[in-house]
mmCIF file of C-alpha atoms in Angstrom:
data_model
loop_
_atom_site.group_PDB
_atom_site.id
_atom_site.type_symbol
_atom_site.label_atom_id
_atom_site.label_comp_id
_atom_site.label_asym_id
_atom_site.label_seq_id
_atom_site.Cartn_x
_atom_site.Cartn_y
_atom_site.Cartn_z
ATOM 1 C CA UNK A 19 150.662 15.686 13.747
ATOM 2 C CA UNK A 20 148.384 15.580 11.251
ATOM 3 C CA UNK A 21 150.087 14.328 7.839
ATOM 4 C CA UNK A 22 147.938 16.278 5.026
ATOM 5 C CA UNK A 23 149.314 18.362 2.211
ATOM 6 C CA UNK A 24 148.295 21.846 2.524
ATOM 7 C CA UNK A 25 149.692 24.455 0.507
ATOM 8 C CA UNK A 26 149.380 28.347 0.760
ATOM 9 C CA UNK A 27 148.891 30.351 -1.969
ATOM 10 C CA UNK A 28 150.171 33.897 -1.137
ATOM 11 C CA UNK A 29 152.905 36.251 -1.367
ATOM 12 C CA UNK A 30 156.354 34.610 -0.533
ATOM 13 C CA UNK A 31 157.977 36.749 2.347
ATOM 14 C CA UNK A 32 154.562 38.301 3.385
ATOM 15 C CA UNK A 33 153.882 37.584 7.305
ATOM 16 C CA UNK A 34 150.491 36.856 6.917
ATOM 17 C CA UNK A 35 151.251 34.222 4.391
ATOM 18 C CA UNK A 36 154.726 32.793 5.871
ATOM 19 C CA UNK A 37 152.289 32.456 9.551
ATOM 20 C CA UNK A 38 150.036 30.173 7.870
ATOM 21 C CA UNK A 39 152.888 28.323 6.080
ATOM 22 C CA UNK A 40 154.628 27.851 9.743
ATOM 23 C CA UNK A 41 151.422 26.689 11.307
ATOM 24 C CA UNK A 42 151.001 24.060 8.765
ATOM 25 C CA UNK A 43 153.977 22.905 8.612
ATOM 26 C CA UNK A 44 153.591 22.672 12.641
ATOM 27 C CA UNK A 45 150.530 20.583 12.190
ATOM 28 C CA UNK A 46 150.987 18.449 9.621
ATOM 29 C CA UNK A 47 155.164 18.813 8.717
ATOM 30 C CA UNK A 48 154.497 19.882 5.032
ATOM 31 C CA UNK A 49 155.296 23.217 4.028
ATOM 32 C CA UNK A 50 154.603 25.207 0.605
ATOM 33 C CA UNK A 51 154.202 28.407 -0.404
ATOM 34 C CA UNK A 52 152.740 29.167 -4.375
ATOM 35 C CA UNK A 53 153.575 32.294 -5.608
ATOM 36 C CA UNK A 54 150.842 32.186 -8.547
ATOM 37 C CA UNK A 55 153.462 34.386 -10.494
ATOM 38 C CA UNK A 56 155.345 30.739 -11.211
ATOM 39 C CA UNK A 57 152.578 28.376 -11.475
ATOM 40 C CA UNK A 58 152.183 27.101 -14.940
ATOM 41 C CA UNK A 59 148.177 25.559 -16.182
ATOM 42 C CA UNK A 60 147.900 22.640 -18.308
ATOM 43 C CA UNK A 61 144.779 23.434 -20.351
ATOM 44 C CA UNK A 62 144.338 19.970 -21.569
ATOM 45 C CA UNK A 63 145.221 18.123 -18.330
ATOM 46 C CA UNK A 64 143.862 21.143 -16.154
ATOM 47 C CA UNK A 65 146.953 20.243 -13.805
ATOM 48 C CA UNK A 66 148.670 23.154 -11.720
ATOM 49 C CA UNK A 67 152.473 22.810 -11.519
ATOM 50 C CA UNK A 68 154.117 24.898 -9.153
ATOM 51 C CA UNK A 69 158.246 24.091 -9.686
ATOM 52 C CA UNK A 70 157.975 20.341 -9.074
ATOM 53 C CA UNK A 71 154.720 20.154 -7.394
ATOM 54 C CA UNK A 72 151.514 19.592 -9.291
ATOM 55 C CA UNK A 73 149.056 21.269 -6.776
ATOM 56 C CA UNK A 74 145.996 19.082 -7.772
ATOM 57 C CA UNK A 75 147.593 16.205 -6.095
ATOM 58 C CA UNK A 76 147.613 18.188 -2.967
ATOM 59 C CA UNK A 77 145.491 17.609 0.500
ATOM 60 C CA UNK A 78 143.916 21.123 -0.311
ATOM 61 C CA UNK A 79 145.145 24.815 -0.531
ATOM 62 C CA UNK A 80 144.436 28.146 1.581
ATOM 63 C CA UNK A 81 144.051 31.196 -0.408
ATOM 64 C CA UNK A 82 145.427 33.832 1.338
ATOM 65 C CA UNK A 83 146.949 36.066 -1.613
ATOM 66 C CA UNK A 84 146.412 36.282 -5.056
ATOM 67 C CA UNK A 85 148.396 39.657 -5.854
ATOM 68 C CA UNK A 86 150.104 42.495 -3.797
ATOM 69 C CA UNK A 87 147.969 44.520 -6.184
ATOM 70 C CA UNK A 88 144.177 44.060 -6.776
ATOM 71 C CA UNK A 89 143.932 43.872 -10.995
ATOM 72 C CA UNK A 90 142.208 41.885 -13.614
ATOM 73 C CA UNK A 91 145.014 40.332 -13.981
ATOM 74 C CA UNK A 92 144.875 38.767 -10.409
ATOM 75 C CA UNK A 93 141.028 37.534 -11.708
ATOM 76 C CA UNK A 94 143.154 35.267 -13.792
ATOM 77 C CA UNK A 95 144.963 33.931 -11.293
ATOM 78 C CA UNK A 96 141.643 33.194 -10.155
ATOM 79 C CA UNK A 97 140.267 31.583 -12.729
ATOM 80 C CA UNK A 98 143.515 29.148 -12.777
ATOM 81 C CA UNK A 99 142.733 28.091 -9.831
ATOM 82 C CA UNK A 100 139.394 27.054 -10.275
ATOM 83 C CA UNK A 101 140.545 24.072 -11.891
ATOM 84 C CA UNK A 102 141.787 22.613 -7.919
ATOM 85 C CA UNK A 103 137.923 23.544 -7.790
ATOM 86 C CA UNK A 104 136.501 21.515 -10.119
ATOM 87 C CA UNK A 105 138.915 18.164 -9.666
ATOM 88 C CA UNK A 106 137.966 18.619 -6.350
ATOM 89 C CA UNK A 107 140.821 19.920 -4.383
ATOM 90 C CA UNK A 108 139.222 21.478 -1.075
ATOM 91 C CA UNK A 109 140.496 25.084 -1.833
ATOM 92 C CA UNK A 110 140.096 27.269 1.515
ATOM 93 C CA UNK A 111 138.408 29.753 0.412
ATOM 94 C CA UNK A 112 137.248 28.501 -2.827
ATOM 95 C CA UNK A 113 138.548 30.406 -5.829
ATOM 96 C CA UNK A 114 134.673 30.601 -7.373
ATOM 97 C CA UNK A 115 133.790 32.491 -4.041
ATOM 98 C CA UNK A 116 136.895 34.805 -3.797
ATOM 99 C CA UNK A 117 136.931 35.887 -7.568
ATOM 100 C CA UNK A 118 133.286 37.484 -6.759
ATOM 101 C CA UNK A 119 135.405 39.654 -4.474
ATOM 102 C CA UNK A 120 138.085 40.773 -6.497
ATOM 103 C CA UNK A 121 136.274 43.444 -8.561
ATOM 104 C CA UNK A 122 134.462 45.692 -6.002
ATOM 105 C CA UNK A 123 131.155 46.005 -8.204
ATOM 106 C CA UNK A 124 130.593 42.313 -8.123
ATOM 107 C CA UNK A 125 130.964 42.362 -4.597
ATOM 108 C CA UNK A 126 128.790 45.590 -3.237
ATOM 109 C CA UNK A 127 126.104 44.214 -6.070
ATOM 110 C CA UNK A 128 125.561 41.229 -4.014
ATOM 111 C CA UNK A 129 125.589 43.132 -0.730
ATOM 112 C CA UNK A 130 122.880 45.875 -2.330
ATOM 113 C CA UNK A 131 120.822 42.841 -3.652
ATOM 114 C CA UNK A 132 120.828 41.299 -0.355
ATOM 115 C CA UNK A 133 119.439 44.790 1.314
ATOM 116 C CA UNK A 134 122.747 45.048 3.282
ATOM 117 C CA UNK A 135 123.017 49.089 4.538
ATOM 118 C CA UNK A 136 125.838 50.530 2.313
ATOM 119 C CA UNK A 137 126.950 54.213 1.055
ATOM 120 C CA UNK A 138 125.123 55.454 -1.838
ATOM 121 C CA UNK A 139 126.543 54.196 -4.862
ATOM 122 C CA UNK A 140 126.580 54.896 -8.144
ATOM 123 C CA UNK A 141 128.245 53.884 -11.681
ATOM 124 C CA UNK A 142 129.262 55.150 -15.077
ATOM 125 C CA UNK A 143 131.464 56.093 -17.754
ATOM 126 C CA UNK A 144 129.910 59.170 -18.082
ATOM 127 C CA UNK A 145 132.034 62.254 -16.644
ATOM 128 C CA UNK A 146 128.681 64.592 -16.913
ATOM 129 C CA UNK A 147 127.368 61.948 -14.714
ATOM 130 C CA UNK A 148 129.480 61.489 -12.603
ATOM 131 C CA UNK A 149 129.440 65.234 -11.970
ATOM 132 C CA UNK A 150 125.958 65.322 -11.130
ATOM 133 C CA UNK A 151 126.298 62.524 -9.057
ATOM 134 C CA UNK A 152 128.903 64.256 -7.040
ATOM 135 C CA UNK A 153 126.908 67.309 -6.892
ATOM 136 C CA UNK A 154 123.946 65.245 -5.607
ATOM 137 C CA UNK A 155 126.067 63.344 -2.396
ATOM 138 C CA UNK A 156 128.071 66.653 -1.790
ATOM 139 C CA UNK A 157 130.702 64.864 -1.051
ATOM 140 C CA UNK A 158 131.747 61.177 -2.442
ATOM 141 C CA UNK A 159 134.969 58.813 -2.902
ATOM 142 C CA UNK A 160 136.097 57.592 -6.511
ATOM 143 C CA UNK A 161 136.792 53.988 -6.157
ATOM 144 C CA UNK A 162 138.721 52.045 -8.768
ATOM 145 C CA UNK A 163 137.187 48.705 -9.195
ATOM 146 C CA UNK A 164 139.988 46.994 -8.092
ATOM 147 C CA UNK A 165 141.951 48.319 -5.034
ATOM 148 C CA UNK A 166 142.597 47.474 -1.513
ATOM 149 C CA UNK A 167 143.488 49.388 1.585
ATOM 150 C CA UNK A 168 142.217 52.852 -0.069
ATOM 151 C CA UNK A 169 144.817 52.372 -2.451
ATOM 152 C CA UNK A 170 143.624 54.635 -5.956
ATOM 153 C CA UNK A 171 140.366 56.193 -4.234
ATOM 154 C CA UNK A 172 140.127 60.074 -4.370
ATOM 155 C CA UNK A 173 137.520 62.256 -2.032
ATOM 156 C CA UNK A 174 135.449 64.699 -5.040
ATOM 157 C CA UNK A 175 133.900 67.602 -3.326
ATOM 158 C CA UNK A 176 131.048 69.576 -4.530
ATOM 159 C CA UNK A 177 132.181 72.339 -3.213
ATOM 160 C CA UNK A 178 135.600 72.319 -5.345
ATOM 161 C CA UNK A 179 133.899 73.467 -8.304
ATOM 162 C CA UNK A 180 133.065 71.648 -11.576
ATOM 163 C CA UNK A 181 135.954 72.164 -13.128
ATOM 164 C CA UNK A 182 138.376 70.905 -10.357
ATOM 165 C CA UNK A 183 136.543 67.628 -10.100
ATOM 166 C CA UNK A 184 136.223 67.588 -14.113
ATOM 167 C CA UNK A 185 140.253 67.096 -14.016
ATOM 168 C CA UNK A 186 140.396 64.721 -11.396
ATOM 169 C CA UNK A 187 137.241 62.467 -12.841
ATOM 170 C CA UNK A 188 139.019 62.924 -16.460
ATOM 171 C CA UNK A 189 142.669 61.476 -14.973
ATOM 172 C CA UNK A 190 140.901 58.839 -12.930
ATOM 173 C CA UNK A 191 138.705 57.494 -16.479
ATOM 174 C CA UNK A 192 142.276 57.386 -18.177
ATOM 175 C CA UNK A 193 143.581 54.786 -15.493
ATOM 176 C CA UNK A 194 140.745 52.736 -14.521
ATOM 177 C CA UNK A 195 137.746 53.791 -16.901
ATOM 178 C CA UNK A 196 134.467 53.072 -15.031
ATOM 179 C CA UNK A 197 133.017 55.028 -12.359
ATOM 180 C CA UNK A 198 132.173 53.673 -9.413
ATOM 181 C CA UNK A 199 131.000 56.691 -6.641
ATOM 182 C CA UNK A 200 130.024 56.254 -3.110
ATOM 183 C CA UNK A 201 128.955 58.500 -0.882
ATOM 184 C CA UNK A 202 131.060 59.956 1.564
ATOM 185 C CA UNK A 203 130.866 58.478 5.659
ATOM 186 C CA UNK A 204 132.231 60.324 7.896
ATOM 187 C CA UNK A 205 133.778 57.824 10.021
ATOM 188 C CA UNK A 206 134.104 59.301 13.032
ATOM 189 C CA UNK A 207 137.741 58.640 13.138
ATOM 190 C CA UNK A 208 136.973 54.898 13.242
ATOM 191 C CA UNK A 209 135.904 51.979 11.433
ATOM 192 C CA UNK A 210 135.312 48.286 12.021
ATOM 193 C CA UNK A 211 136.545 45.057 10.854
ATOM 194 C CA UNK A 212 134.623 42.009 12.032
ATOM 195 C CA UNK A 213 135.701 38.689 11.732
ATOM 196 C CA UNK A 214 134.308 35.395 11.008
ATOM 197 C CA UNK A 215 135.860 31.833 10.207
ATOM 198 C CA UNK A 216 133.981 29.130 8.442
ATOM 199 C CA UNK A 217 130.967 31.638 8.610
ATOM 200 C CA UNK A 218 130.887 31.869 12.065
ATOM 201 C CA UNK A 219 131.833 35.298 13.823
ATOM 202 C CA UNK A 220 135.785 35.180 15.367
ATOM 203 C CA UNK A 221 135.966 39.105 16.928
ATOM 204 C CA UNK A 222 135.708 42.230 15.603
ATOM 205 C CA UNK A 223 138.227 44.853 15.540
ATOM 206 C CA UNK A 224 138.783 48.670 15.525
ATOM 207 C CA UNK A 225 140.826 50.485 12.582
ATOM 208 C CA UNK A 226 141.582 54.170 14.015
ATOM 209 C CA UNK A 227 142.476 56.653 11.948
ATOM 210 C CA UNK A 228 145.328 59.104 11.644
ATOM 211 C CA UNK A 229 144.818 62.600 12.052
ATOM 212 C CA UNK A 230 144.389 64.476 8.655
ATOM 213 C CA UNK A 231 143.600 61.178 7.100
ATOM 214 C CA UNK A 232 140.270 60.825 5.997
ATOM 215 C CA UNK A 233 140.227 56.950 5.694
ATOM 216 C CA UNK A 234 141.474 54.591 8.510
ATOM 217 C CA UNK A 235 143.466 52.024 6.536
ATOM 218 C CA UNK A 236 146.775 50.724 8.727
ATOM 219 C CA UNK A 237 148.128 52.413 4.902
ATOM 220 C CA UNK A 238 147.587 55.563 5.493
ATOM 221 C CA UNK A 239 148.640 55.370 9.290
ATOM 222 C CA UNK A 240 145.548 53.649 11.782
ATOM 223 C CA UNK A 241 145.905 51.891 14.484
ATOM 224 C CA UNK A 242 144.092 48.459 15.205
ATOM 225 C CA UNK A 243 142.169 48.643 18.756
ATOM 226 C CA UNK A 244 139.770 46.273 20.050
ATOM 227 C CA UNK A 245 135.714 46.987 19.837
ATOM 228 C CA UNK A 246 132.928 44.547 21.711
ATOM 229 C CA UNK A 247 131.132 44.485 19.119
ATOM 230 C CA UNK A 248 126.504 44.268 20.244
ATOM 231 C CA UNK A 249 124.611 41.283 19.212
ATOM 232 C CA UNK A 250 123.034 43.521 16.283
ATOM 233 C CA UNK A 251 126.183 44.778 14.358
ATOM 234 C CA UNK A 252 127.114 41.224 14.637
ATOM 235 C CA UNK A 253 124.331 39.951 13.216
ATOM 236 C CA UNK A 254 124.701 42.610 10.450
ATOM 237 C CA UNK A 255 127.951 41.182 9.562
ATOM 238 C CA UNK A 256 126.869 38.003 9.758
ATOM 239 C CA UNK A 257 124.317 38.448 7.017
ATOM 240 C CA UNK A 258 126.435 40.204 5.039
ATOM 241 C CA UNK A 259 129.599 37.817 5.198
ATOM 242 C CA UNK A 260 126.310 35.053 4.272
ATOM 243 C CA UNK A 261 126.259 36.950 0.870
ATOM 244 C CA UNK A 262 129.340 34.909 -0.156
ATOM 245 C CA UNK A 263 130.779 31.468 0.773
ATOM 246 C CA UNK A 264 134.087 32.008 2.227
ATOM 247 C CA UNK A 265 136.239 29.949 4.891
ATOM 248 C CA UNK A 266 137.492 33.543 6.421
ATOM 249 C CA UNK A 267 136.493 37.028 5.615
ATOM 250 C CA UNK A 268 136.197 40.552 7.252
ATOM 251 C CA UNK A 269 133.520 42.511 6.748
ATOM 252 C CA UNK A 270 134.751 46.434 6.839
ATOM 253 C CA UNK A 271 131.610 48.202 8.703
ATOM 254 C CA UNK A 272 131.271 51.941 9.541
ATOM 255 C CA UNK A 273 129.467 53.938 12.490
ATOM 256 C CA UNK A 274 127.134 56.985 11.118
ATOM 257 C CA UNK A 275 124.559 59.161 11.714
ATOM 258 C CA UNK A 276 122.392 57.199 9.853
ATOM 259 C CA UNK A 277 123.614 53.854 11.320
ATOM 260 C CA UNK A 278 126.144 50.929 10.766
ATOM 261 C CA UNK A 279 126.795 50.729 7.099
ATOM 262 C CA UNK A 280 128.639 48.129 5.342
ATOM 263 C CA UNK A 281 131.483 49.291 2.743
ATOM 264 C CA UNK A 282 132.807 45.568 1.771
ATOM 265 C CA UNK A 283 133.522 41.804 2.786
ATOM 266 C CA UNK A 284 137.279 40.923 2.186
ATOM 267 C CA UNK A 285 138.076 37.917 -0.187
ATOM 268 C CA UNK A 286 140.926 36.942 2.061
ATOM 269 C CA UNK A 287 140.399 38.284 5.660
ATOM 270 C CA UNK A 288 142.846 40.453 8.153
ATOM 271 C CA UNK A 289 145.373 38.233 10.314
ATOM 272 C CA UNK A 290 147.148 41.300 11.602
ATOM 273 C CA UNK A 291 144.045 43.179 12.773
ATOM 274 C CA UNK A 292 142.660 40.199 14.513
ATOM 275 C CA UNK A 293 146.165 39.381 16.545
ATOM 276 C CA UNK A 294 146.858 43.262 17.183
ATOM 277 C CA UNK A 295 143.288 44.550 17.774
ATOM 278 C CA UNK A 296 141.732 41.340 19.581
ATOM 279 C CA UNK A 297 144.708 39.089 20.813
ATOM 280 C CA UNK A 298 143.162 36.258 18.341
ATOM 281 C CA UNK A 299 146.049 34.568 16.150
ATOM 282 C CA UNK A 300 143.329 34.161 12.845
ATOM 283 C CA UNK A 301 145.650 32.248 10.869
ATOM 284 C CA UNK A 302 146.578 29.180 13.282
ATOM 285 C CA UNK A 303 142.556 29.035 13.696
ATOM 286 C CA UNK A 304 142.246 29.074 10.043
ATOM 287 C CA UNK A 305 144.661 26.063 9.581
ATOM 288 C CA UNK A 306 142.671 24.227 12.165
ATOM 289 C CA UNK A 307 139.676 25.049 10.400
ATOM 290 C CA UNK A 308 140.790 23.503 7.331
ATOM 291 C CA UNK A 309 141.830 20.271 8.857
ATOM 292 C CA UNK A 310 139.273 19.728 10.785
ATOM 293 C CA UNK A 311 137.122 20.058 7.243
ATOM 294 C CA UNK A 312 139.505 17.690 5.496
ATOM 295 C CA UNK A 313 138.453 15.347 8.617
ATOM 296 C CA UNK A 314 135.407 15.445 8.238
ATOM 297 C CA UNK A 315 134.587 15.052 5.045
ATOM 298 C CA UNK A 316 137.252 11.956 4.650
#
C-alpha cells in the first residue's frame, strides 16, 4: 500500500467516481470524494476547504467530474481549482487543461487549428445566418456550447422549410444564445470512442446506436461494443488527444464517406465504455497512473 492522499473530485454516488474512490482507497487506504458544490475558496490564502479537509495539503486530486451538467457555471468550478494548480498540487487532469474542454468552441478551435478532420462548422448569433448556413450543409446539428452526451443538440433540416427551422433556431438563441452548427455525419449507426491514458492510447470502443435515434449516445439508448481499432485511426486520435494535455481522455471519432472525422476529445474520459466495450477497468489504470507520477517525480 501506497500511503498518498488522493482525492476525487466528482459526483458523490456516481459509479464512475465512487470506482476511483474504492481503488484509491485500495492502494493507498485514503478515501475522499469532493463534491465541488461544498468546497469553499479562500481568495487571500488560495486554500480549498472541503468540510474539514483543505485540499491543497493533499498528495494530489483526480478530476473526474466537475458537474452532472456541462455550464459556465461548472467553468468556475474550474477556475477554483486552478489554485491546487498553481501551489502545485499534481491535479490529474490539470484543471488549466480540462477547462479548455468545457465549452465546446474552445475545444473544436484547437482541433480545427491543429488540421484535425472534423464536421463543417460554423458560428453566430445571427438567425439569417444560421439559416443560410443550414441551407448550405442540408442538413446540420445545433450544438449548445456546453452539453454532453447529445444533451440540448437539435438536427435542422433544409428541407423543413425556413420557417420551421426559424422557430427552432429562435427557441434555441433564447436558451443558449450563440450558434454553433455542424454538419450533419451520418454515422452509420456507429461511432467510436478511443481511449488513451497519460497520452498514450488504452483501446478504443464502439457506441451503437438505437434504432430511430440519430446519435449513438448510451443517453439516447447505444450499446458499447468493442472495435480493433487500424494503426491510422489510432494515430488520428492520437494527434488529436496531443491537442490538449490531459492524464485520460476519449476522443469521440466517426466513420464517413468522406473518412474518419473527429467530433470532440472528452475533458474527463469514459470508464464505462472502456470496461463494457473493451474489458479494460480505465479507472484502476488511472489511479495507477497517478501514483506512479507522484513516484516519480518525488
Amino acid at each position: 500500500m501506497i500511503e498518498k492522499r488522493i482525492a476525487v473530485i466528482g459526483t458523490p454516488g456516481k459509479w464512475s467516481t465512487e470506482v476511483l474512490a474504492d481503488h484509491l482507497q485500495r492502494l493507498t487506504g485514503f478515501r475522499c470524494v469532493v463534491d465541488m458544490a461544498e468546497v469553499v475558496l479562500e481568495l487571500a490564502s488560495g486554500r480549498l476547504h472541503y468540510r474539514d479537509l483543505v485540499l491543497n495539503e493533499l498528495d494530489g486530486v483526480i478530476i473526474k467530474k466537475i458537474s452532472e451538467i456541462y455550464s459556465p457555471a461548472a467553468d468556475d468550478r474550474v477556475r477554483m481549482l486552478s489554485q491546487l494548480e498553481k501551489d502545485g498540487v499534481p491535479c490529474f487532469s490539470r484543471p488549466s487543461q480540462v477547462g479548455r474542454l468545457l465549452n465546446r468552441l474552445e475545444g473544436t478551435a484547437a482541433l480545427a487549428r491543429a488540421g484535425i478532420p472534423m464536421p463543417a462548422t460554423r458560428v453566430t448569433e445571427s438567425t439569417d445566418a444560421a439559416l443560410g448556413i443550414v441551407n448550405q450543409f442540408g442538413k446540420a446539428i445545433l450544438k449548445p456550447l456546453y452539453s454532453t452526451k447529445a444533451r440540448g443538440m437539435v438536427v435542422l433540416d433544409a428541407s423543413d422549410g425556413e420557417s420551421a427551422n426559424t422557430d427552432k433556431l429562435n427557441a434555441f438563441k433564447v436558451e443558449h444564445g450563440l450558434f454553433y452548427l455542424q454538419q450533419f455525419a451520418e454515422l452509420g449507426g456507429q461511432d467510436l470512442g478511443m481511449v488513451f491514458l497519460g497520452g498514450e492510447y488504452l483501446c478504443t470502443y464502439a457506441r451503437v446506436g438505437d434504432a430511430g435515434a440519430w446519435n449513438t449516445t448510451i443517453h439516447s439508448g447505444g450499446k458499447y461494443r468493442n472495435y480493433d481499432a487500424p494503426p491510422e485511426l489510432i494515430e488520428l486520435g492520437s494527434k488529436a488527444q496531443a491537442c490538449f494535455d490531459l492524464s485520460m481522455t476519449t476522443v469521440d471519432i466517426a466513420l464517413t464517406e468522406q473518412g474518419p472525422v473527429v467530433f470532440e476529445v472528452s475533458a474527463f474520459g469514459g470508464f464505462s465504455g472502456a470496461l463494457k466495450g473493451c474489458g479494460i477497468d480505465a479507472a484502476e489504470k488511472l489511479c495507477h497512473h497517478a501514483l506512479e507520477t507522484l513516484r516519480t517525480s518525488a
